[in-house]
């Protein structure tokens, strides 16, 4: 007999057929009439499968003791229409095999309703909860949609390196990669000599694949990279991880307008696919996590994003009558309280902020003719705040070199990046989207540590 997953079984509903299902017991109860009900979940869907086990099933008294919450089991039986409310079909067991029991006195998920903080400390077991199962399925649907979006538009998926020796743009603090024996060096009071290190120079984990992605865009057209990204900032917020996943498309012959349009289409496509593919999981998020979440997502899917220049945004914030913790002044970066005001209060939809002051933006962003701003764009959304940061890139060699000098960067260190402007330079643009920020938006979860399987944050990398 072929094993069926619960999701297949619930969709196909082959009533009357024999089935073989395997999974973990969520709950078990016994009826007075001498049979047991088991709620089985195998991760393939949000819904559990109800299994009815009559005491005439061989070995009933022995396996019943083992069939605790959390135990793993194989059931062979017949699929029947369910007379009870709550499910269309149920399985009537003919054979039950328990792979492993779970001690009811010790199993941490014996009871329901644990806090997310508690579950973070048992990250190896939280995939078995409703919430984390739903998040995992939505995360998967989002990743598939990301590839679908770019593949259907002829973008090439390129892999940019995780270990890098170029201090990428100063996007964030970097984690060092070294094989030097630091303890020994400290003990011997010797200074670090990177020529003796594995790569012969200082190396780090990437904070962005953008610079490398540009090399492919400037030869192959439209590309995207999608992978883990590492930032060592000591920022203990609910929106920052030390290791997160970023999607970075980079497009030759795109200007800032094209970039903004792609960003909007991309976000809308991914959100739409995720809610189409995971309706039961989304229903759970609405019922149990955040009543507004689906409405917010649908609102984003169905409306044009507001485009506001940085200069206009400063005016709006200054005239808002709000008191902010951080100052609002032309030339200062916006804080998340300002971003939230714009996207949640003022416009009630996503906002694309563009043309930021060059003073606090990286060297590679294209300079505007006004001499003070660059062609940067950030996409802000209700709840999650900034989910995209991007720009049109500076393709003019002389302007790029002047900007590097202004930022005290050595063009020698970026020789290959500068070369792209020497040989067949083209206007191009791109952006980075934080996967986990999208998941905050989609699930209504409020802490980014809960939308990645194994969160890494300052002082935390247990699993
Ligand atoms: P923020 O201002 O929120 O710290 P950033 O401006 O430093 O973000 P970018 O360098 O623009 O971030 O990175 C592009 C995108 O990557 C961001 O818009 C965000 O979605 C995501 N991102 C950046 N840093 C983190 C982080 N530490 N954890 C999770 N996602 C992040
Ligand atoms: Mn940014």
Short mmCIF file of C-alpha atoms and ligand atoms in Angstrom, two decimals:
data_model
loop_
_atom_site.label_atom_id
_atom_site.label_comp_id
_atom_site.label_asym_id
_atom_site.label_seq_id
_atom_site.Cartn_x
_atom_site.Cartn_y
_atom_site.Cartn_z
CA UNK A 1 0.00 0.00 0.00
CA UNK A 2 1.32 3.47 -0.82
CA UNK A 3 1.75 5.90 1.98
CA UNK A 4 -0.45 8.96 1.63
CA UNK A 5 0.23 12.36 3.10
CA UNK A 6 -2.61 13.96 4.99
CA UNK A 7 -2.75 16.84 2.52
CA UNK A 8 -3.22 14.47 -0.44
CA UNK A 9 -5.74 12.43 1.40
CA UNK A 10 -7.86 15.42 2.34
CA UNK A 11 -7.86 16.77 -1.20
CA UNK A 12 -8.51 13.51 -3.02
CA UNK A 13 -10.88 12.06 -0.44
CA UNK A 14 -10.89 8.54 -1.77
CA UNK A 15 -13.63 7.41 0.60
CA UNK A 16 -13.69 3.65 0.98
CA UNK A 17 -10.08 3.17 -0.05
CA UNK A 18 -7.37 1.69 2.11
CA UNK A 19 -4.75 4.14 3.27
CA UNK A 20 -1.41 4.17 5.02
CA UNK A 21 -0.67 7.39 6.92
CA UNK A 22 2.24 8.37 9.15
CA UNK A 23 2.79 11.26 11.44
CA UNK A 24 2.79 12.58 14.98
CA UNK A 25 -0.05 12.45 17.46
CA UNK A 26 -1.35 15.89 18.41
CA UNK A 27 -4.05 14.68 20.78
CA UNK A 28 -5.67 11.44 21.84
CA UNK A 29 -8.89 10.80 23.67
CA UNK A 30 -10.87 7.71 24.45
CA UNK A 31 -14.59 7.25 24.20
CA UNK A 32 -16.64 5.36 26.72
CA UNK A 33 -17.79 3.03 23.97
CA UNK A 34 -14.33 1.50 23.74
CA UNK A 35 -12.47 3.25 21.00
CA UNK A 36 -9.81 5.96 20.76
CA UNK A 37 -9.63 9.12 18.66
CA UNK A 38 -6.25 10.32 17.56
CA UNK A 39 -5.48 13.62 15.82
CA UNK A 40 -2.59 12.95 13.49
CA UNK A 41 -0.44 15.59 11.85
CA UNK A 42 2.32 14.91 9.33
CA UNK A 43 3.24 18.48 8.41
CA UNK A 44 1.79 18.30 4.92
CA UNK A 45 -1.16 20.47 5.88
CA UNK A 46 -2.43 22.57 8.71
CA UNK A 47 -5.33 20.19 9.22
CA UNK A 48 -4.96 17.06 11.31
CA UNK A 49 -6.36 13.73 10.26
CA UNK A 50 -8.76 12.11 12.67
CA UNK A 51 -8.04 8.43 13.25
CA UNK A 52 -10.59 6.23 14.94
CA UNK A 53 -9.15 3.14 16.62
CA UNK A 54 -11.54 0.44 17.78
CA UNK A 55 -10.41 -1.70 20.68
CA UNK A 56 -10.70 -4.74 18.44
CA UNK A 57 -7.58 -3.56 16.55
CA UNK A 58 -4.79 -6.08 17.30
CA UNK A 59 -2.53 -4.98 20.17
CA UNK A 60 -4.92 -2.21 21.29
CA UNK A 61 -4.05 -2.36 24.98
CA UNK A 62 -0.29 -2.33 24.34
CA UNK A 63 -0.07 0.46 21.75
CA UNK A 64 -2.64 2.67 23.44
CA UNK A 65 -0.24 3.28 26.33
CA UNK A 66 2.40 4.42 23.83
CA UNK A 67 0.07 6.63 21.81
CA UNK A 68 0.77 9.81 23.74
CA UNK A 69 0.85 13.39 22.51
CA UNK A 70 4.02 13.70 20.45
CA UNK A 71 4.35 10.02 19.66
CA UNK A 72 5.02 8.96 16.07
CA UNK A 73 2.77 6.45 14.44
CA UNK A 74 1.81 4.55 11.32
CA UNK A 75 -1.83 3.79 10.72
CA UNK A 76 -3.23 1.50 8.06
CA UNK A 77 -6.96 1.65 7.68
CA UNK A 78 -9.97 2.65 5.67
CA UNK A 79 -10.97 6.17 4.75
CA UNK A 80 -14.55 6.93 5.70
CA UNK A 81 -16.83 9.91 5.62
CA UNK A 82 -16.81 11.43 9.06
CA UNK A 83 -20.13 11.68 10.86
CA UNK A 84 -18.79 14.28 13.29
CA UNK A 85 -18.30 17.99 12.79
CA UNK A 86 -14.85 19.35 12.03
CA UNK A 87 -13.68 17.03 9.30
CA UNK A 88 -15.06 15.53 6.12
CA UNK A 89 -13.19 12.24 6.34
CA UNK A 90 -11.53 10.12 8.99
CA UNK A 91 -9.51 6.93 9.00
CA UNK A 92 -10.70 3.80 10.72
CA UNK A 93 -7.60 1.96 11.79
CA UNK A 94 -7.05 -1.70 11.03
CA UNK A 95 -3.41 -1.69 12.05
CA UNK A 96 -1.44 0.65 14.30
CA UNK A 97 2.30 0.79 14.69
CA UNK A 98 3.97 3.20 17.12
CA UNK A 99 7.47 4.19 16.00
CA UNK A 100 8.26 6.07 19.17
CA UNK A 101 6.32 7.15 22.20
CA UNK A 102 6.83 10.48 24.01
CA UNK A 103 6.81 10.46 27.78
CA UNK A 104 3.77 12.47 28.83
CA UNK A 105 5.51 13.71 31.99
CA UNK A 106 8.49 15.04 30.10
CA UNK A 107 7.43 15.96 26.57
CA UNK A 108 7.69 19.77 26.47
CA UNK A 109 4.72 20.13 24.11
CA UNK A 110 2.40 17.96 26.17
CA UNK A 111 0.29 21.02 26.90
CA UNK A 112 -0.82 23.61 24.37
CA UNK A 113 -0.50 27.36 24.56
CA UNK A 114 3.21 27.85 25.22
CA UNK A 115 4.64 31.32 24.75
CA UNK A 116 6.80 32.01 21.71
CA UNK A 117 9.68 32.83 24.07
CA UNK A 118 9.45 29.37 25.58
CA UNK A 119 9.25 27.76 22.15
CA UNK A 120 12.37 29.62 21.01
CA UNK A 121 14.32 27.65 23.60
CA UNK A 122 13.05 24.40 22.15
CA UNK A 123 13.59 25.28 18.50
CA UNK A 124 14.11 21.59 17.78
CA UNK A 125 10.52 20.80 18.77
CA UNK A 126 8.62 23.90 17.73
CA UNK A 127 8.13 22.64 14.13
CA UNK A 128 5.52 20.34 15.70
CA UNK A 129 3.27 23.18 16.79
CA UNK A 130 0.47 24.67 14.73
CA UNK A 131 2.13 28.06 14.58
CA UNK A 132 5.55 26.92 13.44
CA UNK A 133 4.18 24.40 11.00
CA UNK A 134 2.13 27.17 9.40
CA UNK A 135 5.13 29.53 9.30
CA UNK A 136 7.31 26.85 7.72
CA UNK A 137 4.77 26.18 4.97
CA UNK A 138 4.28 29.88 4.25
CA UNK A 139 8.04 30.44 4.21
CA UNK A 140 8.36 27.61 1.71
CA UNK A 141 5.58 29.04 -0.48
CA UNK A 142 7.25 32.46 -0.44
CA UNK A 143 10.61 30.99 -1.51
CA UNK A 144 9.00 29.05 -4.35
CA UNK A 145 7.14 32.21 -5.44
CA UNK A 146 10.38 34.20 -5.44
CA UNK A 147 11.93 31.80 -7.93
CA UNK A 148 8.72 31.60 -9.93
CA UNK A 149 8.57 35.38 -10.25
CA UNK A 150 12.12 35.80 -11.53
CA UNK A 151 12.24 32.64 -13.60
CA UNK A 152 9.05 33.59 -15.43
CA UNK A 153 10.65 36.93 -16.30
CA UNK A 154 13.87 35.45 -17.63
CA UNK A 155 16.11 36.39 -14.73
CA UNK A 156 19.15 34.20 -14.10
CA UNK A 157 19.59 32.81 -10.61
CA UNK A 158 23.23 33.41 -9.68
CA UNK A 159 25.07 32.38 -6.55
CA UNK A 160 27.15 35.09 -5.02
CA UNK A 161 29.79 34.09 -2.47
CA UNK A 162 29.17 33.75 1.22
CA UNK A 163 32.79 34.29 2.11
CA UNK A 164 34.02 37.60 0.80
CA UNK A 165 37.15 39.70 1.04
CA UNK A 166 35.55 42.96 -0.08
CA UNK A 167 34.05 45.06 2.65
CA UNK A 168 30.77 45.25 0.81
CA UNK A 169 29.61 48.83 0.85
CA UNK A 170 29.52 49.07 4.63
CA UNK A 171 25.97 47.71 4.63
CA UNK A 172 26.58 46.31 8.06
CA UNK A 173 29.10 45.07 10.57
CA UNK A 174 30.79 41.93 9.29
CA UNK A 175 31.59 38.58 10.88
CA UNK A 176 35.20 37.64 10.36
CA UNK A 177 36.18 34.34 8.79
CA UNK A 178 39.55 33.12 9.98
CA UNK A 179 41.49 29.96 10.69
CA UNK A 180 44.09 31.80 12.77
CA UNK A 181 44.34 30.48 16.31
CA UNK A 182 43.15 33.59 18.08
CA UNK A 183 43.54 32.13 21.54
CA UNK A 184 47.16 31.29 20.84
CA UNK A 185 47.86 34.72 19.33
CA UNK A 186 46.37 36.36 22.41
CA UNK A 187 48.35 34.12 24.71
CA UNK A 188 51.57 34.96 22.89
CA UNK A 189 50.56 38.61 22.70
CA UNK A 190 51.17 38.55 18.96
CA UNK A 191 49.35 40.80 16.55
CA UNK A 192 47.15 39.53 13.78
CA UNK A 193 48.84 39.02 10.44
CA UNK A 194 46.22 38.33 7.81
CA UNK A 195 48.83 37.31 5.24
CA UNK A 196 49.16 34.21 7.41
CA UNK A 197 45.42 33.62 7.39
CA UNK A 198 43.60 31.08 5.22
CA UNK A 199 42.88 33.44 2.32
CA UNK A 200 46.01 35.52 2.80
CA UNK A 201 43.87 38.52 3.61
CA UNK A 202 41.05 39.47 5.90
CA UNK A 203 37.84 37.63 5.00
CA UNK A 204 34.25 37.90 6.22
CA UNK A 205 30.76 36.57 5.77
CA UNK A 206 28.80 38.53 3.19
CA UNK A 207 26.48 41.36 4.21
CA UNK A 208 25.07 41.57 0.67
CA UNK A 209 25.59 39.85 -2.66
CA UNK A 210 24.94 43.03 -4.58
CA UNK A 211 28.43 43.94 -5.74
CA UNK A 212 29.03 40.45 -7.10
CA UNK A 213 25.52 40.31 -8.59
CA UNK A 214 26.35 43.50 -10.49
CA UNK A 215 29.16 41.68 -12.29
CA UNK A 216 26.65 39.20 -13.68
CA UNK A 217 24.02 41.83 -14.48
CA UNK A 218 26.68 43.76 -16.40
CA UNK A 219 27.18 40.86 -18.78
CA UNK A 220 24.06 38.75 -18.64
CA UNK A 221 21.27 41.26 -18.11
CA UNK A 222 18.73 40.42 -15.43
CA UNK A 223 19.91 38.30 -12.51
CA UNK A 224 19.01 37.61 -8.91
CA UNK A 225 20.80 36.14 -5.97
CA UNK A 226 19.00 34.62 -3.00
CA UNK A 227 20.86 33.39 0.02
CA UNK A 228 21.89 33.85 3.61
CA UNK A 229 23.29 37.18 4.66
CA UNK A 230 25.18 38.00 7.84
CA UNK A 231 25.30 41.17 9.87
CA UNK A 232 27.07 41.49 13.17
CA UNK A 233 25.26 44.57 14.44
CA UNK A 234 24.51 44.35 18.08
CA UNK A 235 20.93 45.37 17.46
CA UNK A 236 18.55 43.42 19.62
CA UNK A 237 15.34 44.40 17.87
CA UNK A 238 12.32 42.38 16.81
CA UNK A 239 13.17 43.09 13.14
CA UNK A 240 16.88 42.21 12.98
CA UNK A 241 18.68 38.89 12.79
CA UNK A 242 22.41 38.26 12.62
CA UNK A 243 21.75 35.74 9.87
CA UNK A 244 18.86 36.35 7.49
CA UNK A 245 17.91 35.58 3.91
CA UNK A 246 17.95 38.21 1.23
CA UNK A 247 16.76 38.23 -2.39
CA UNK A 248 18.74 40.63 -4.53
CA UNK A 249 17.74 41.20 -8.15
CA UNK A 250 20.08 43.28 -10.28
CA UNK A 251 18.99 44.50 -13.71
CA UNK A 252 21.01 45.94 -16.58
CA UNK A 253 19.39 48.91 -18.35
CA UNK A 254 17.01 49.60 -15.45
CA UNK A 255 16.68 53.04 -13.96
CA UNK A 256 15.16 53.93 -10.59
CA UNK A 257 11.62 54.02 -12.02
CA UNK A 258 11.99 50.52 -13.46
CA UNK A 259 13.43 49.38 -10.15
CA UNK A 260 10.47 50.74 -8.19
CA UNK A 261 8.00 49.11 -10.55
CA UNK A 262 9.72 45.75 -10.29
CA UNK A 263 9.84 45.98 -6.49
CA UNK A 264 6.09 46.58 -6.32
CA UNK A 265 5.25 43.79 -8.77
CA UNK A 266 7.58 41.42 -6.96
CA UNK A 267 6.11 42.02 -3.51
CA UNK A 268 2.55 41.80 -4.81
CA UNK A 269 3.24 38.58 -6.69
CA UNK A 270 4.90 36.84 -3.77
CA UNK A 271 2.18 37.81 -1.30
CA UNK A 272 -0.54 36.75 -3.71
CA UNK A 273 1.03 33.35 -4.32
CA UNK A 274 1.59 32.73 -0.61
CA UNK A 275 -2.04 33.35 0.34
CA UNK A 276 -3.25 31.28 -2.63
CA UNK A 277 -1.02 28.35 -1.73
CA UNK A 278 -1.52 28.39 2.04
CA UNK A 279 -5.16 29.26 2.73
CA UNK A 280 -5.46 27.11 5.87
CA UNK A 281 -2.27 28.49 7.34
CA UNK A 282 -3.43 32.04 6.60
CA UNK A 283 -6.75 31.32 8.26
CA UNK A 284 -4.86 30.22 11.35
CA UNK A 285 -2.84 33.46 11.39
CA UNK A 286 -6.05 35.47 11.16
CA UNK A 287 -7.79 33.45 13.89
CA UNK A 288 -4.92 33.16 16.31
CA UNK A 289 -2.14 35.62 15.59
CA UNK A 290 -3.51 38.82 14.07
CA UNK A 291 -7.07 39.42 12.88
CA UNK A 292 -5.99 42.12 10.40
CA UNK A 293 -3.20 40.21 8.74
CA UNK A 294 -4.98 38.94 5.63
CA UNK A 295 -6.71 42.26 5.10
CA UNK A 296 -3.37 44.07 5.30
CA UNK A 297 -1.81 41.67 2.80
CA UNK A 298 -4.73 41.90 0.38
CA UNK A 299 -4.62 45.64 0.62
CA UNK A 300 -0.97 45.58 -0.41
CA UNK A 301 -1.68 43.21 -3.29
CA UNK A 302 -4.48 45.38 -4.65
CA UNK A 303 -3.13 48.91 -4.41
CA UNK A 304 -0.42 50.94 -6.04
CA UNK A 305 2.40 51.76 -3.67
CA UNK A 306 2.73 55.41 -2.75
CA UNK A 307 5.89 57.03 -4.07
CA UNK A 308 7.28 59.78 -1.91
CA UNK A 309 10.64 61.50 -2.20
CA UNK A 310 12.77 61.74 0.92
CA UNK A 311 12.38 65.52 0.82
CA UNK A 312 8.58 65.26 0.68
CA UNK A 313 8.66 62.71 3.50
CA UNK A 314 10.57 65.11 5.74
CA UNK A 315 7.94 67.78 5.08
CA UNK A 316 5.12 65.34 5.85
CA UNK A 317 6.77 64.25 9.10
CA UNK A 318 7.48 67.82 10.17
CA UNK A 319 3.87 68.84 9.56
CA UNK A 320 2.42 65.70 11.11
CA UNK A 321 1.86 67.15 14.55
CA UNK A 322 3.35 63.97 16.00
CA UNK A 323 6.09 63.91 18.58
CA UNK A 324 8.87 61.56 17.60
CA UNK A 325 11.65 60.28 19.78
CA UNK A 326 14.27 60.97 17.09
CA UNK A 327 14.64 64.34 15.34
CA UNK A 328 13.23 64.93 11.86
CA UNK A 329 15.62 67.06 9.84
CA UNK A 330 16.60 67.07 6.18
CA UNK A 331 19.89 65.18 6.05
CA UNK A 332 19.16 62.79 8.91
CA UNK A 333 18.25 59.16 8.29
CA UNK A 334 14.68 58.13 9.04
CA UNK A 335 14.06 55.96 12.08
CA UNK A 336 11.54 53.16 12.19
CA UNK A 337 9.05 55.36 14.10
CA UNK A 338 9.09 57.77 11.12
CA UNK A 339 8.75 54.95 8.62
CA UNK A 340 5.84 53.50 10.54
CA UNK A 341 4.08 56.82 10.66
CA UNK A 342 4.35 57.21 6.89
CA UNK A 343 3.24 53.72 5.94
CA UNK A 344 0.76 52.97 8.73
CA UNK A 345 -0.76 56.32 9.66
CA UNK A 346 -0.28 58.75 6.79
CA UNK A 347 -0.79 56.49 3.76
CA UNK A 348 -2.08 53.20 5.17
CA UNK A 349 -0.27 51.26 2.44
CA UNK A 350 3.25 50.57 1.24
CA UNK A 351 5.38 53.61 0.57
CA UNK A 352 8.41 53.79 -1.68
CA UNK A 353 10.74 56.47 -0.43
CA UNK A 354 13.31 57.61 -2.98
CA UNK A 355 16.05 60.19 -3.64
CA UNK A 356 17.77 60.16 -0.26
CA UNK A 357 20.57 62.52 0.79
CA UNK A 358 23.87 61.15 -0.41
CA UNK A 359 25.44 61.95 2.97
CA UNK A 360 24.23 58.73 4.60
CA UNK A 361 23.94 56.43 1.60
CA UNK A 362 26.66 54.18 0.13
CA UNK A 363 29.08 55.14 -2.62
CA UNK A 364 27.54 52.98 -5.35
CA UNK A 365 24.19 54.77 -5.52
CA UNK A 366 23.74 56.99 -8.57
CA UNK A 367 24.13 60.69 -7.88
CA UNK A 368 21.32 63.01 -8.89
CA UNK A 369 22.06 66.23 -10.72
CA UNK A 370 21.02 68.28 -7.68
CA UNK A 371 24.37 67.40 -6.10
CA UNK A 372 22.77 66.44 -2.79
CA UNK A 373 20.69 63.30 -3.33
CA UNK A 374 21.17 59.79 -4.72
CA UNK A 375 18.82 57.48 -6.60
CA UNK A 376 18.06 55.30 -3.58
CA UNK A 377 14.73 53.72 -2.78
CA UNK A 378 13.33 51.96 0.28
CA UNK A 379 10.01 50.13 0.33
CA UNK A 380 8.20 50.49 3.64
CA UNK A 381 5.18 48.41 4.57
CA UNK A 382 2.78 48.49 7.51
CA UNK A 383 3.97 46.31 10.41
CA UNK A 384 7.27 45.08 9.02
CA UNK A 385 8.67 48.54 8.21
CA UNK A 386 11.47 48.58 5.64
CA UNK A 387 11.42 45.40 3.58
CA UNK A 388 13.39 46.56 0.56
CA UNK A 389 16.41 48.77 0.15
CA UNK A 390 17.76 49.46 -3.30
CA UNK A 391 19.02 51.98 -5.82
CA UNK A 392 20.04 52.78 -9.32
CA UNK A 393 23.79 52.21 -9.38
CA UNK A 394 26.40 54.78 -10.36
CA UNK A 395 27.57 53.69 -13.81
CA UNK A 396 29.75 56.73 -14.62
CA UNK A 397 33.40 55.99 -13.90
CA UNK A 398 34.42 59.53 -12.98
CA UNK A 399 31.45 60.08 -10.69
CA UNK A 400 31.96 56.73 -8.99
CA UNK A 401 35.64 57.44 -8.32
CA UNK A 402 34.78 60.87 -6.94
CA UNK A 403 32.17 59.33 -4.64
CA UNK A 404 34.62 56.70 -3.45
CA UNK A 405 37.11 59.43 -2.58
CA UNK A 406 34.36 61.30 -0.73
CA UNK A 407 33.59 58.12 1.24
CA UNK A 408 37.31 57.48 1.92
CA UNK A 409 37.29 54.22 -0.01
CA UNK A 410 40.28 52.93 -1.90
CA UNK A 411 39.36 52.18 -5.56
CA UNK A 412 42.20 49.63 -5.61
CA UNK A 413 40.25 47.50 -3.16
CA UNK A 414 37.24 47.60 -5.44
CA UNK A 415 39.20 47.28 -8.66
CA UNK A 416 36.90 44.68 -10.19
CA UNK A 417 33.81 46.69 -9.30
CA UNK A 418 35.31 49.81 -10.87
CA UNK A 419 36.27 47.79 -13.96
CA UNK A 420 32.58 47.27 -14.72
CA UNK A 421 32.46 51.04 -15.38
CA UNK A 422 35.60 50.92 -17.49
CA UNK A 423 34.44 48.30 -19.95
CA UNK A 424 30.99 48.55 -21.48
CA UNK A 425 29.31 50.28 -18.58
CA UNK A 426 25.49 50.35 -18.55
CA UNK A 427 22.85 51.99 -16.42
CA UNK A 428 21.60 49.41 -13.95
CA UNK A 429 19.67 49.06 -10.73
CA UNK A 430 18.69 46.54 -8.10
CA UNK A 431 17.45 46.02 -4.59
CA UNK A 432 17.51 43.67 -1.62
CA UNK A 433 14.41 42.21 -0.02
CA UNK A 434 14.58 40.67 3.44
CA UNK A 435 12.77 37.33 3.40
CA UNK A 436 12.00 37.34 7.11
CA UNK A 437 10.51 40.83 6.94
CA UNK A 438 8.08 39.54 4.29
CA UNK A 439 7.19 36.70 6.62
CA UNK A 440 6.47 39.11 9.47
CA UNK A 441 4.07 40.84 7.13
CA UNK A 442 2.40 37.64 5.97
CA UNK A 443 2.03 35.86 9.28
CA UNK A 444 1.31 38.70 11.67
CA UNK A 445 4.08 37.40 13.91
CA UNK A 446 5.79 40.25 15.72
CA UNK A 447 9.24 38.85 16.42
CA UNK A 448 11.58 38.05 13.53
CA UNK A 449 13.13 35.24 15.60
CA UNK A 450 9.93 33.30 15.06
CA UNK A 451 9.87 33.34 11.26
CA UNK A 452 13.27 31.71 10.66
CA UNK A 453 13.88 28.10 11.71
CA UNK A 454 17.04 28.71 13.74
CA UNK A 455 17.42 32.35 14.68
CA UNK A 456 20.86 33.82 15.23
CA UNK A 457 20.93 36.97 17.31
CA UNK A 458 23.49 38.48 19.67
CA UNK A 459 24.33 35.90 22.35
CA UNK A 460 22.10 33.34 20.72
CA UNK A 461 23.02 30.52 18.36
CA UNK A 462 22.09 27.46 20.40
CA UNK A 463 20.75 25.14 17.73
P1 LIG B 1 17.36 48.36 8.58
O1 LIG B 1 17.40 49.87 8.35
O2 LIG B 1 15.98 47.82 8.80
O3 LIG B 1 18.36 47.90 9.59
P2 LIG B 1 19.09 48.19 6.32
O4 LIG B 1 18.78 49.49 5.69
O5 LIG B 1 20.33 48.04 7.10
O6 LIG B 1 17.84 47.71 7.21
P3 LIG B 1 19.58 47.01 3.73
O7 LIG B 1 21.06 47.04 3.77
O8 LIG B 1 18.89 48.02 2.92
O9 LIG B 1 19.03 47.03 5.23
O10 LIG B 1 19.12 45.52 3.35
C1 LIG B 1 18.03 45.23 2.48
C2 LIG B 1 16.90 44.53 3.21
O11 LIG B 1 17.36 43.42 3.97
C3 LIG B 1 16.18 45.39 4.23
O12 LIG B 1 15.24 46.22 3.61
C4 LIG B 1 15.54 44.35 5.12
O13 LIG B 1 14.36 43.83 4.52
C5 LIG B 1 16.56 43.24 5.14
N1 LIG B 1 17.41 43.30 6.34
C6 LIG B 1 18.46 44.13 6.55
N2 LIG B 1 19.06 43.89 7.72
C7 LIG B 1 18.38 42.86 8.28
C8 LIG B 1 18.53 42.14 9.50
N3 LIG B 1 19.52 42.39 10.35
N4 LIG B 1 17.66 41.12 9.75
C9 LIG B 1 16.67 40.84 8.86
N5 LIG B 1 16.48 41.48 7.70
C10 LIG B 1 17.32 42.49 7.40
MN1 LIG B 2 18.02 49.85 3.76
#
